[in-house]
C-alpha positions as a Python dict, from the first residue, in 0.01 Angstrom:
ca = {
    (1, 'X'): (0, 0, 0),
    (2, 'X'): (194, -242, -210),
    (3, 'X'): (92, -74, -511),
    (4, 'X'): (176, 294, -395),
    (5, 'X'): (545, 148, -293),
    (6, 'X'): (524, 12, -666),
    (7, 'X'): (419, 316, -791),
    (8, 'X'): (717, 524, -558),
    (9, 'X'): (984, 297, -667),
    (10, 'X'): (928, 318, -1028),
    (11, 'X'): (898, 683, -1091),
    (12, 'X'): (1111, 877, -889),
    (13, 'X'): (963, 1218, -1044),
    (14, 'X'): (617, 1111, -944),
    (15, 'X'): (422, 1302, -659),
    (16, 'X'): (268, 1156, -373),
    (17, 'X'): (-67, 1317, -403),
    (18, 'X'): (-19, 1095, -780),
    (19, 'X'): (15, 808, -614),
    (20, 'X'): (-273, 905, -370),
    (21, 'X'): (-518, 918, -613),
    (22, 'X'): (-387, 672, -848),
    (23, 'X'): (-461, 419, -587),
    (24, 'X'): (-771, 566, -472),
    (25, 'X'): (-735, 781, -166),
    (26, 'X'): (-829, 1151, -231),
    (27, 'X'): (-688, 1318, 84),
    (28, 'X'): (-291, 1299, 78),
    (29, 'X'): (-253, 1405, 434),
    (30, 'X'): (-464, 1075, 489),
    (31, 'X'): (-276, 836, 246),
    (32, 'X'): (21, 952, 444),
    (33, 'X'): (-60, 852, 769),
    (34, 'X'): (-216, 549, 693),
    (35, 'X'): (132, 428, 496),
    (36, 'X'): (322, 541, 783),
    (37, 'X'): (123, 320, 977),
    (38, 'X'): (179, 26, 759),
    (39, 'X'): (526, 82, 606),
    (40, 'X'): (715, 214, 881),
    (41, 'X'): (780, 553, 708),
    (42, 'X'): (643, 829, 522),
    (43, 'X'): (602, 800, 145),
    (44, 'X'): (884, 1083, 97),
    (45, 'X'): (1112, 881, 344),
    (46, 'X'): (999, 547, 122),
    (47, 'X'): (1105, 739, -201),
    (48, 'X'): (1453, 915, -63),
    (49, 'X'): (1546, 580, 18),
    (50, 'X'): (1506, 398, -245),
    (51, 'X'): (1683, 650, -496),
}
């Protein structure tokens, strides 16, 4: 998960089905929920804040 925050916070014009399969997951729906689970918030919450 660290490295799809990485990934979020560096490119804000990157999508999270990138960042899903750049780190190795290949269902986003999955990815999603799991860094919910661990972050506190959905990847599109994680990006919209950090803009």
């Amino acid at each position: 998960m660290e490295k799809a925050k990485e990934l979020l916070s560096s490119d804000p014009a990157i999508k999270i089905y990138e960042v899903c399969e750049k780190i190795g997951y290949h269902d986003p729906a999955h990815f999603t929920h799991l860094f919910k689970k661990r972050v506190g918030v959905t990847p599109l919450e994680y990006k919209n804040e950090i803009k």
